[in-house]
XYZ file of C-alpha atoms in Angstrom:
753
model
C 37.577 43.210 60.219
C 34.869 40.764 61.120
C 31.289 41.646 60.105
C 29.002 42.406 63.017
C 25.700 40.533 62.968
C 22.788 41.417 65.240
C 22.025 38.013 66.694
C 19.104 39.332 68.681
C 17.197 40.551 65.603
C 14.557 38.270 64.091
C 16.086 39.079 60.696
C 19.531 37.928 61.657
C 21.018 35.163 59.494
C 22.717 32.081 60.807
C 26.149 31.178 59.475
C 24.588 28.549 57.206
C 22.059 31.025 55.800
C 24.785 33.574 55.127
C 26.903 30.981 53.393
C 23.972 29.868 51.215
C 23.142 33.481 50.318
C 26.733 34.114 49.239
C 26.752 30.940 47.155
C 23.489 31.908 45.457
C 24.830 35.351 44.603
C 28.053 33.831 43.298
C 26.059 31.462 41.045
C 24.014 34.394 39.740
C 27.181 36.368 38.897
C 28.659 33.337 37.100
C 25.464 32.872 35.101
C 25.487 36.551 34.096
C 29.109 36.256 33.017
C 28.389 33.204 30.861
C 25.416 34.964 29.283
C 27.566 37.917 28.203
C 30.338 35.776 26.743
C 30.566 35.072 23.028
C 29.647 31.545 21.947
C 32.701 29.715 20.647
C 31.902 27.259 17.875
C 33.423 23.820 18.280
C 35.857 23.008 15.479
C 35.160 20.305 12.901
C 37.019 17.095 13.752
C 37.689 15.002 10.619
C 39.361 12.288 12.704
C 36.311 11.454 14.837
C 35.533 7.738 15.229
C 32.242 8.031 17.105
C 29.196 10.150 16.349
C 26.516 10.777 18.945
C 23.227 12.049 17.567
C 21.063 13.744 20.226
C 17.355 13.168 20.746
C 15.274 15.283 18.393
C 11.453 15.569 18.441
C 10.215 11.943 18.340
C 13.582 10.399 17.432
C 15.651 8.844 20.207
C 19.358 9.543 20.606
C 21.787 7.060 19.053
C 25.511 6.577 18.440
C 27.435 5.057 15.540
C 31.128 4.177 15.727
C 33.839 3.589 13.166
C 35.892 0.446 13.814
C 39.445 -0.090 12.493
C 38.314 -3.155 10.517
C 35.706 -1.207 8.545
C 36.408 -1.006 4.813
C 37.431 2.132 2.954
C 33.868 2.744 1.697
C 32.415 2.706 5.209
C 35.148 5.032 6.411
C 34.260 7.411 3.613
C 30.551 7.284 4.448
C 31.314 7.830 8.137
C 33.268 10.937 7.172
C 30.273 12.197 5.182
C 27.959 11.577 8.165
C 30.423 13.420 10.407
C 30.605 16.428 8.084
C 26.837 16.647 7.607
C 26.187 16.259 11.354
C 28.645 19.085 12.028
C 26.830 21.393 9.618
C 23.363 20.460 10.915
C 24.160 20.553 14.647
C 27.023 23.051 15.029
C 26.278 25.732 12.423
C 23.394 27.913 11.363
C 23.565 26.811 7.733
C 20.261 24.906 7.911
C 16.881 25.093 9.569
C 16.055 22.949 12.594
C 14.029 20.538 10.469
C 17.113 19.375 8.572
C 18.305 17.551 11.701
C 15.655 14.890 11.097
C 17.652 13.679 8.069
C 20.338 12.366 10.431
C 18.109 9.528 11.644
C 18.862 7.670 8.399
C 22.502 7.267 9.507
C 21.409 4.696 12.081
C 19.540 2.609 9.494
C 22.331 2.826 6.897
C 24.945 1.797 9.460
C 22.758 -1.124 10.532
C 22.386 -2.186 6.910
C 26.132 -2.008 6.242
C 26.658 -4.339 9.228
C 24.727 -7.129 7.463
C 26.190 -6.894 3.943
C 29.650 -7.061 2.411
C 30.649 -4.127 0.223
C 32.386 -5.394 -2.892
C 33.383 -3.984 -6.252
C 30.097 -5.295 -7.671
C 27.815 -3.441 -5.262
C 29.869 -0.340 -4.385
C 27.605 1.832 -6.547
C 24.344 -0.103 -6.251
C 24.164 -0.669 -2.508
C 21.896 2.409 -1.888
C 19.161 0.815 -4.020
C 19.711 -2.499 -2.210
C 19.436 -0.608 1.078
C 16.125 0.870 -0.069
C 14.724 -2.597 -0.830
C 16.095 -3.927 2.468
C 14.307 -1.231 4.449
C 11.019 -2.019 2.725
C 11.335 -5.766 3.321
C 13.035 -5.754 6.733
C 11.278 -2.845 8.461
C 8.011 -2.873 6.532
C 8.182 0.815 5.595
C 6.969 2.369 2.377
C 9.434 3.487 -0.273
C 9.091 7.138 0.747
C 10.093 6.244 4.327
C 13.308 4.309 3.609
C 15.455 7.415 4.111
C 17.305 7.164 0.781
C 16.381 10.749 -0.113
C 17.731 11.893 3.288
C 20.950 9.975 2.632
C 21.356 11.856 -0.651
C 20.853 15.184 1.153
C 23.454 14.228 3.755
C 26.065 13.403 1.102
C 25.426 16.625 -0.849
C 25.559 18.768 2.303
C 28.735 17.012 3.483
C 30.467 17.736 0.159
C 29.695 21.433 0.648
C 31.939 21.504 3.731
C 35.412 22.538 2.578
C 37.152 21.044 5.609
C 35.743 17.641 4.634
C 36.377 17.752 0.884
C 40.024 18.731 1.544
C 40.532 15.271 3.044
C 39.152 13.484 -0.056
C 40.855 12.290 -3.206
C 39.277 13.085 -6.570
C 38.057 9.483 -6.836
C 36.407 9.586 -3.386
C 34.733 12.883 -4.233
C 33.375 11.520 -7.515
C 32.210 8.348 -5.768
C 30.133 10.342 -3.264
C 28.713 12.501 -6.056
C 27.654 9.330 -7.868
C 25.932 7.979 -4.746
C 24.078 11.284 -4.368
C 22.641 10.829 -7.868
C 21.006 7.484 -7.007
C 17.386 7.509 -8.124
C 14.728 7.159 -5.431
C 11.857 4.692 -5.874
C 8.426 6.241 -6.596
C 6.227 6.917 -3.602
C 3.733 4.274 -2.654
C 0.158 5.220 -1.941
C -0.460 5.911 1.726
C -2.541 3.316 3.532
C -6.075 4.401 4.256
C -6.492 5.232 7.933
C -10.200 4.815 8.431
C -12.491 2.602 10.426
C -13.732 0.668 7.400
C -10.182 -0.270 6.457
C -9.359 -1.268 10.060
C -12.263 -3.742 10.091
C -11.925 -4.972 6.508
C -8.407 -6.264 7.240
C -10.075 -8.925 9.382
C -11.417 -10.933 6.451
C -12.258 -13.862 8.736
C -15.159 -11.784 10.072
C -17.053 -12.947 6.973
C -17.284 -16.447 8.470
C -20.540 -17.479 10.126
C -18.986 -19.601 12.895
C -16.490 -17.147 14.409
C -17.254 -13.918 12.573
C -20.379 -11.893 11.851
C -21.483 -13.584 8.610
C -21.328 -12.450 5.011
C -24.459 -10.291 5.076
C -23.341 -8.174 8.037
C -19.726 -8.133 6.820
C -20.813 -6.398 3.598
C -21.932 -3.409 5.720
C -18.305 -2.847 6.753
C -17.565 -1.656 3.223
C -20.067 1.194 3.559
C -18.786 4.193 5.567
C -22.360 5.338 6.090
C -23.576 1.993 7.456
C -20.540 1.511 9.713
C -20.483 5.061 11.075
C -24.225 5.090 11.769
C -23.746 1.928 13.824
C -20.664 3.427 15.507
C -22.549 6.614 16.437
C -25.542 4.736 17.857
C -23.259 2.488 19.920
C -21.038 5.226 21.351
C -23.701 7.829 22.141
C -25.917 5.285 23.898
C -22.985 3.770 25.791
C -22.074 7.231 27.115
C -25.655 8.044 28.174
C -25.980 4.598 29.779
C -22.827 5.074 31.850
C -23.945 8.573 32.849
C -27.283 7.228 34.076
C -25.497 4.467 36.009
C -23.238 7.079 37.584
C -26.281 9.081 38.722
C -27.775 5.921 40.214
C -24.633 5.251 42.232
C -24.414 8.826 43.537
C -28.060 8.763 44.642
C -27.756 5.331 46.228
C -24.505 6.266 48.020
C -26.322 9.200 49.618
C -29.369 7.165 50.592
C -27.399 4.191 51.910
C -24.697 6.250 53.609
C -21.792 4.874 51.595
C -18.738 6.909 52.619
C -15.314 7.193 50.970
C -13.956 4.992 53.753
C -16.094 2.123 52.454
C -14.101 2.115 49.205
C -10.477 0.936 49.532
C -7.442 2.646 48.014
C -5.929 -0.296 46.174
C -2.497 1.314 45.929
C -2.327 1.181 49.754
C -3.409 -2.472 50.008
C -0.421 -4.510 51.173
C 0.264 -7.946 52.563
C 1.488 -8.445 56.139
C 5.110 -8.185 54.953
C 4.404 -4.776 53.348
C 4.425 -5.979 49.724
C 1.587 -5.315 47.281
C 0.281 -8.712 46.242
C -2.500 -9.518 43.829
C -4.391 -11.708 46.301
C -4.791 -8.880 48.811
C -6.040 -6.545 46.061
C -8.620 -9.159 45.079
C -9.651 -9.594 48.709
C -10.109 -5.830 49.074
C -12.369 -5.819 46.019
C -14.470 -8.660 47.438
C -14.897 -6.806 50.745
C -15.956 -3.647 48.924
C -18.464 -5.537 46.779
C -19.949 -7.137 49.905
C -20.389 -3.687 51.491
C -22.139 -2.442 48.368
C -24.252 -5.613 48.297
C -25.441 -5.154 51.842
C -26.311 -1.467 51.472
C -27.344 -1.061 47.826
C -29.148 -4.245 46.770
C -32.227 -3.366 48.889
C -32.465 -0.094 46.920
C -32.461 -1.647 43.435
C -36.235 -1.377 43.005
C -36.299 2.227 44.224
C -33.442 3.720 42.160
C -33.544 3.354 38.394
C -30.387 2.099 36.678
C -28.844 0.975 39.990
C -28.974 -2.665 38.889
C -27.191 -1.734 35.650
C -24.555 0.187 37.609
C -23.840 -2.790 39.868
C -23.562 -4.993 36.793
C -20.893 -2.645 35.361
C -18.935 -2.794 38.631
C -18.959 -6.584 38.514
C -18.093 -6.504 34.813
C -15.047 -4.302 35.477
C -13.623 -6.103 38.502
C -14.489 -9.789 38.021
C -12.822 -12.225 35.631
C -14.948 -12.805 32.485
C -15.850 -16.443 33.162
C -17.219 -15.621 36.647
C -19.110 -12.380 35.978
C -22.544 -13.973 35.753
C -21.991 -16.095 38.863
C -20.851 -13.146 41.000
C -23.603 -10.842 39.688
C -26.265 -13.436 40.471
C -24.877 -13.744 44.022
C -24.912 -9.980 44.406
C -28.556 -9.673 43.277
C -29.509 -12.512 45.640
C -27.698 -10.648 48.454
C -25.480 -13.644 49.136
C -21.917 -13.297 50.524
C -19.224 -13.015 47.870
C -15.847 -14.639 48.484
C -12.488 -13.931 46.888
C -11.772 -17.549 46.008
C -13.368 -20.960 45.882
C -11.617 -24.181 46.839
C -13.430 -26.778 44.742
C -12.242 -26.300 42.127
C -9.535 -23.728 43.056
C -10.887 -20.442 41.677
C -10.018 -16.748 41.969
C -12.971 -14.596 40.980
C -11.518 -11.072 40.831
C -8.912 -9.393 38.670
C -5.839 -7.934 40.355
C -5.670 -4.760 38.261
C -5.716 -1.656 40.423
C -7.613 0.549 37.948
C -9.470 -0.347 34.769
C -11.168 2.957 33.920
C -14.647 1.408 33.675
C -16.421 1.834 37.035
C -13.306 0.690 38.839
C -12.580 1.021 42.549
C -10.790 4.362 42.178
C -13.735 5.931 40.345
C -16.204 4.586 42.916
C -14.200 6.326 45.643
C -14.492 9.612 43.721
C -18.256 9.147 43.474
C -18.510 8.384 47.196
C -16.545 11.544 47.994
C -18.762 13.586 45.667
C -21.937 12.132 47.197
C -20.727 12.917 50.705
C -19.400 16.449 50.281
C -20.370 18.215 47.076
C -23.661 19.919 46.121
C -25.793 18.830 43.199
C -24.798 21.736 40.944
C -21.038 21.077 41.144
C -18.923 19.276 38.565
C -19.362 15.510 38.771
C -16.435 13.061 38.599
C -16.016 11.501 35.164
C -14.461 8.111 34.546
C -11.800 7.439 31.945
C -14.303 5.443 29.890
C -16.567 8.515 29.695
C -13.626 10.569 28.450
C -12.871 7.914 25.849
C -16.487 7.854 24.646
C -16.635 11.661 24.492
C -13.380 11.653 22.498
C -14.882 9.113 20.090
C -17.895 11.392 19.576
C -15.625 14.385 18.961
C -13.692 12.375 16.363
C -17.053 11.449 14.811
C -17.728 15.189 14.705
C -14.473 15.438 12.646
C -12.372 17.053 15.372
C -8.674 16.381 14.765
C -7.427 13.643 17.108
C -4.500 15.701 18.413
C -6.864 18.595 19.191
C -9.385 16.613 21.255
C -7.369 16.838 24.539
C -7.112 20.616 23.986
C -10.881 21.183 23.946
C -12.261 23.329 26.743
C -15.616 24.893 27.533
C -14.507 27.965 25.566
C -14.616 25.922 22.355
C -18.361 25.330 22.711
C -21.283 27.709 22.322
C -24.823 27.023 23.444
C -28.127 28.151 21.973
C -30.712 28.612 24.734
C -34.417 29.179 24.957
C -35.814 32.073 26.968
C -36.092 29.792 30.004
C -32.373 28.931 29.776
C -32.767 25.421 28.344
C -29.927 24.556 25.953
C -31.262 23.462 22.555
C -28.147 23.370 20.346
C -24.394 22.933 20.817
C -21.984 24.623 18.425
C -18.211 24.313 18.359
C -15.534 26.165 16.451
C -12.165 25.279 17.926
C -8.572 26.200 17.122
C -7.188 23.576 14.751
C -3.424 23.343 15.042
C -2.686 21.637 11.705
C -4.953 23.735 9.477
C -4.042 26.822 7.475
C -7.379 28.294 8.440
C -6.988 27.663 12.142
C -10.650 27.738 13.158
C -12.585 24.552 12.427
C -16.386 24.574 12.573
C -18.019 21.234 13.353
C -21.618 20.222 12.833
C -24.158 21.715 15.230
C -25.662 19.210 17.657
C -29.289 19.230 18.779
C -29.778 18.412 22.445
C -32.938 16.440 21.680
C -30.780 13.958 19.722
C -28.916 11.249 21.606
C -25.482 12.510 20.581
C -26.347 16.039 21.708
C -27.684 14.787 25.058
C -24.551 12.736 25.710
C -22.127 15.530 24.776
C -23.953 18.203 26.787
C -24.150 16.002 29.865
C -20.429 15.218 29.653
C -19.488 18.901 29.349
C -21.704 19.724 32.334
C -20.124 16.937 34.413
C -16.586 18.145 33.726
C -17.058 21.904 33.940
C -20.478 22.542 35.539
C -20.626 25.057 32.630
C -18.381 27.285 34.736
C -14.734 26.210 34.380
C -13.850 27.761 31.033
C -10.221 26.624 30.650
C -10.296 23.121 32.100
C -9.448 20.457 29.454
C -12.502 18.311 28.834
C -10.506 15.098 28.404
C -7.057 13.830 29.320
C -4.727 12.735 26.556
C -5.778 9.175 25.722
C -3.361 6.859 23.940
C -4.404 4.118 21.544
C -4.289 0.805 23.415
C -3.177 -2.573 22.170
C -6.032 -4.672 20.853
C -7.108 -7.060 23.611
C -10.285 -7.678 25.646
C -8.938 -6.811 29.118
C -7.913 -3.150 28.836
C -10.234 -0.130 28.904
C -11.139 -0.087 25.203
C -11.617 -3.844 25.096
C -13.810 -3.898 28.205
C -15.931 -1.068 26.816
C -16.536 -2.814 23.496
C -17.466 -6.117 25.138
C -19.704 -4.357 27.674
C -21.716 -2.998 24.735
C -22.829 -6.538 23.866
C -22.456 -8.555 27.099
C -24.350 -6.359 29.575
C -27.822 -4.834 29.777
C -26.441 -2.011 27.626
C -26.845 -4.297 24.595
C -30.652 -4.212 24.855
C -30.603 -0.424 24.483
C -28.041 -0.402 21.667
C -29.833 -3.154 19.742
C -33.222 -1.472 20.142
C -31.797 1.842 18.863
C -30.332 0.084 15.838
C -33.704 -1.507 15.098
C -35.589 1.774 15.554
C -33.259 3.689 13.232
C -33.077 0.785 10.737
C -29.307 0.441 11.035
C -27.476 -2.898 11.034
C -25.515 -3.386 14.319
C -22.268 -4.015 12.454
C -19.944 -2.097 14.798
C -20.755 -3.720 18.174
C -21.046 -7.220 16.700
C -17.806 -6.940 14.733
C -15.930 -5.657 17.793
C -17.218 -8.519 19.930
C -16.207 -11.101 17.322
C -12.723 -9.589 17.048
C -12.122 -9.455 20.801
C -13.709 -12.802 21.719
C -12.568 -14.925 18.771
C -9.402 -13.199 17.587
C -5.910 -14.515 18.358
C -3.387 -12.160 19.946
C -0.476 -11.417 17.612
C 1.990 -12.414 20.367
C 0.623 -15.966 20.237
C 1.465 -15.888 16.528
C 5.030 -14.980 17.365
C 5.424 -17.632 20.073
C 3.869 -20.355 17.914
C 5.933 -19.213 14.893
C 2.926 -19.537 12.635
C 0.165 -17.275 11.368
C -3.430 -17.679 12.481
C -6.292 -16.532 10.292
C -7.933 -14.685 13.182
C -4.907 -12.674 14.307
C -5.914 -9.478 16.100
C -4.686 -6.067 14.973
C -1.794 -4.855 17.110
C -3.694 -1.742 18.208
C -7.283 -0.558 18.399
C -8.478 2.039 15.924
C -7.565 5.608 16.779
C -9.342 8.949 16.529
C -7.919 9.480 13.026
C -9.659 6.303 11.792
C -12.985 7.525 13.165
C -12.635 11.036 11.797
C -11.750 9.876 8.271
C -14.650 7.427 8.068
C -17.000 10.095 9.442
C -15.903 12.451 6.687
C -16.463 9.731 4.068
C -19.889 8.900 5.496
C -21.142 12.415 6.104
C -20.092 14.376 3.064
C -20.215 14.154 -0.684
C -16.773 13.507 -2.110
C -17.130 15.873 -5.054
C -18.743 19.146 -6.084
C -21.257 18.891 -8.946
C -20.585 22.533 -9.774
C -17.043 21.548 -10.771
C -18.491 19.136 -13.326
C -21.149 21.465 -14.702
C -19.190 24.372 -16.139
C -21.379 26.556 -18.352
C -18.487 27.546 -20.624
C -18.041 25.171 -23.530
C -15.926 24.563 -26.601
C -16.326 22.517 -29.739
C -16.580 18.761 -29.591
C -13.169 18.463 -31.271
C -11.481 20.641 -28.654
C -13.051 18.719 -25.835
C -12.064 15.346 -27.308
C -8.491 16.528 -27.824
C -8.135 17.924 -24.302
C -10.336 15.753 -22.097
C -10.866 12.336 -23.626
C -7.503 11.102 -22.409
C -6.916 7.371 -22.030
C -6.100 7.510 -18.347
C -9.638 8.600 -17.448
C -11.578 6.003 -19.444
C -11.682 3.354 -16.723
C -15.184 4.501 -15.800
C -16.500 3.122 -19.096
C -16.012 -0.396 -17.777
C -17.160 0.368 -14.246
C -20.454 2.204 -14.783
C -23.891 1.361 -16.071
C -25.200 2.383 -19.488
C -27.052 5.512 -18.315
C -24.149 6.759 -16.196
C -21.819 6.274 -19.158
C -24.122 8.297 -21.361
C -24.293 11.157 -18.848
C -20.545 11.208 -18.251
C -19.747 11.034 -21.951
C -22.003 14.021 -22.558
C -20.168 15.948 -19.836
C -16.830 14.965 -21.316
C -17.682 16.031 -24.854
C -19.892 19.082 -24.548
C -19.527 20.995 -21.312
C -15.966 22.016 -20.441
C -13.267 24.593 -21.110
C -9.853 23.409 -22.194
C -7.618 25.482 -19.901
C -5.021 23.424 -18.061
C -6.340 24.314 -14.619
C -9.948 23.490 -15.584
C -8.783 20.254 -17.165
C -7.023 19.114 -13.996
C -9.965 20.125 -11.827
C -12.379 18.284 -14.079
C -10.336 15.086 -14.175
C -10.067 15.076 -10.385
C -13.729 15.834 -9.773
C -14.808 13.427 -12.517
C -13.120 10.476 -10.839
C -14.546 11.514 -7.473
C -18.022 11.723 -8.988
C -17.813 8.230 -10.468
C -16.514 6.852 -7.168
C -19.319 8.606 -5.286
C -22.022 7.256 -7.626
C -20.685 3.715 -7.313
C -20.420 4.023 -3.520
C -24.010 5.153 -3.126
C -25.222 2.439 -5.480
C -23.238 -0.192 -3.567
C -24.747 1.040 -0.296
C -28.183 0.168 -1.685
C -27.076 -3.117 -3.259
C -25.504 -4.225 0.021
C -28.870 -3.909 1.792
C -31.138 -5.000 -1.070
C -33.032 -8.281 -0.947
C -35.401 -9.516 -3.665
C -38.631 -11.078 -2.389
C -41.182 -13.025 -4.389
C -44.186 -12.229 -2.235
C -45.359 -9.093 -0.497
C -47.470 -9.713 2.586
C -47.417 -6.205 4.110
C -46.024 -2.755 3.389
C -46.528 -0.643 0.260
C -44.699 -0.910 -3.082
C -43.390 2.429 -4.366
C -42.807 3.704 -7.908
C -39.614 1.619 -8.281
C -40.977 -1.611 -6.819
C -39.347 -1.097 -3.406
C -41.385 -2.271 -0.422
C -41.857 0.463 2.182
C -41.145 0.208 5.908
C -43.273 -2.221 7.879
C -42.385 -5.229 5.756
C -39.461 -6.413 7.892
C -38.892 -10.171 7.715
C -37.915 -11.919 10.956
C -34.177 -12.632 11.098
C -33.195 -9.981 8.536
C -30.980 -7.029 9.416
C -32.905 -3.845 10.260
C -31.520 -1.883 7.290
C -32.610 -4.499 4.712
C -34.330 -3.026 1.660
C -36.865 -5.253 -0.088
C -37.738 -5.186 -3.780
C -40.452 -7.336 -5.308
C -39.587 -9.872 -8.003
C -42.458 -9.210 -10.382
C -43.074 -8.067 -13.984
C -44.456 -4.786 -12.643
C -41.156 -4.062 -10.857
C -39.171 -4.759 -14.048
C -41.467 -2.411 -15.969
C -40.974 0.383 -13.404
C -37.193 0.046 -13.375
C -36.943 -0.026 -17.179
C -39.082 3.116 -17.327
C -36.881 4.911 -14.790
C -33.733 4.169 -16.821
C -35.336 5.302 -20.066
C -36.587 8.528 -18.499
C -33.179 9.314 -16.995
C -31.407 8.715 -20.288
C -33.883 10.982 -22.030
C -33.839 13.836 -19.492
C -30.335 13.825 -18.021
C -29.299 16.964 -19.913
C -32.242 18.911 -18.490
C -31.532 17.504 -15.025
C -27.907 18.576 -15.350
C -29.038 22.129 -15.984
C -31.930 22.334 -13.525
C -31.116 19.903 -10.703
C -27.436 18.814 -10.784
C -27.400 17.737 -7.120
C -30.385 15.448 -7.699
C -28.768 14.036 -10.843
C -25.474 13.076 -9.165
C -26.577 12.318 -5.621
C -29.817 10.465 -6.328
C -30.703 9.700 -9.950
C -27.371 8.287 -11.165
C -26.734 6.112 -8.065
C -30.278 4.745 -8.478
C -29.592 3.965 -12.148
C -26.386 2.187 -11.141
C -28.016 -0.242 -8.723
C -30.924 -0.843 -11.101
C -28.571 -1.764 -13.936
C -26.575 -3.955 -11.568
C -29.766 -5.914 -10.798
C -30.393 -6.466 -14.504
C -26.750 -7.278 -15.328
C -26.573 -9.897 -12.573
C -30.002 -11.356 -13.479
C -31.295 -10.936 -9.939
C -34.892 -11.158 -11.177
C -36.476 -14.385 -12.341
C -36.594 -15.052 -16.094
C -40.382 -14.985 -16.070
C -40.450 -11.534 -14.453
C -37.831 -10.195 -16.867
C -39.567 -11.483 -19.983
C -43.071 -10.428 -18.988
C -41.856 -7.098 -17.608
C -40.022 -6.264 -20.846
C -43.115 -7.157 -22.878
C -45.286 -4.971 -20.634
C -42.854 -2.072 -20.948
C -42.762 -2.341 -24.756
C -46.565 -2.301 -24.812
C -47.240 0.509 -22.299
C -44.129 2.749 -22.362
C -45.891 5.564 -24.216
C -48.636 5.612 -21.567
C -46.443 5.564 -18.452
C -46.293 8.717 -16.289
C -43.130 10.849 -16.612
C -40.380 10.983 -13.984
C -38.522 14.059 -12.620
C -41.368 16.546 -13.123
C -40.710 18.070 -9.695
C -37.019 18.588 -10.454
C -37.649 20.077 -13.918
C -40.602 22.301 -13.056
């Protein structure tokens, strides 16, 4: 009997709707049936000749095949791969993480394609494979995959269906391969900003680099990170002020979103997107801005700087000055020039640094949104904010996860925010809440961070990510990171950054080194095409957030705990010599000055327990302490300059000339010390006093001893060892010290009182 359908009802279905409803219900029933069925495990196939390994986490899918011409050994190895893959992928015998071991199959199979297996290398080829991976693929010994290969063979032999197909000789052969020794692990490469720069040794050159004196600052995490912080925080505040200038000028001049083109919609007459038409659209937009905004330059602060950034982002480097001068003179700007044939603009649709797309967002905001709403942020602002978060030691992978909820604000009674605190969820830590350093909003970094958070969230949107996920770009001057770094030195922004460096007595090593790398470096692809190596080859990629975070940790914290070195429990001298004076830890004797050696030897002999755990802790902290002392001393030596005359400033108790004695042409962080007999006398007295009182300092002021007194002794002794003073000063100073040492005032009275 045919179903009766009320065709007059609004709820009546058409034939097509009924058919679709029946199909949907049928699919739902089939899905339910499949869900209730038992899962049937695929059987192991020992005769397989192709293995397909699926994509897993970050590893792409791949396939290896067994050809008839492959030798008996390769057939045996293929069988082991097949058996292990079956256990990893088709059974519950192992955890999910074991699947990652299968990636080595691809490398081993590739290696076996390029060698001949003979009787001579049948048992040694795994070690040859290990060396091949290191040389061919540039991996470290721990990343060759040999340990994974051993796991695969052992796990394959545990599958009965596989071992049943093997002869006793084949089984013993695989067992022997599984016993191959793995090369010791190599030390991991340092991933920090100092290491990233120091690889470019040509920066030491005066003609194309930054010169020897500035290059030495790269070795100091403190000097480099202070310069990095000053550069990034001021770049972010500068861009924010330029953004405000554009919003205000757009409102005053009546710039609408229609005045800014959508470059993705710019096409040629035949409908194709062509670079020339994109460049022409940029020229038209710049002429509109010229006509309406240039008359307002004197009335709106930072508007001139904002227009310079627009030109910097959209015009080819060699024509930036010419186009900017035309814009300020309110002269028409053309796309090209005939004599000689010239194209002024870039054809990139979006650069992230005050590009056309961002200008359209600002025009829309100026036209429609109130002052207290969230303000559009450019990609370059997000990058700068991410850099500052990495400087604050936020994990790189956690930066895109930050929201307003991760920040707390300390306010005055009137509502003004004075401090910014952040304790965010850290995915990779055992203790999953990470507290970062509190920022003051009267400091530049605090101002920049607070303004960025306000722009993104208006302090209202609690769950909105503060930044997109930003990938590390290849090292070149034309992408976002490259443009930003060059803008820091080639625009009006440089005057602010340089002045801040001078005010805070920090050498501008970061911006100058980045400019030298990007302007004078040679792209690695040119190396490849020319089939030769250039001295100034650029790194493949820019530094990442991990580089910044690690250097910030090195620069901002002490690498050891003095309390671990000053243990009040003690044993006899014999016990301590037997347990602690091991040969492996005596390198410091050759690397430290006389006073530091005396202090460390006293710690070694007289101050520690001999339990195994205390011994290991001491040895670790001891090496960190020596490294810390040398680092702090080297920071001073890198900035120290000996002068023969003092024309201004005051000489302190060590012969150092106080601030106000800056010599023209010297870096702002230069420390001056006077070459005179009086200086030699003062330094000799300091060393003698420290050697005499170090035990009391260890008991009363250990932080002062390790963080100040010993580093000072190190750089003083380095000056004497390297005969940095003139012979006349040394001789007369020594004679003066011998004569007056009993009358000289004591040191460290404040620390020992």
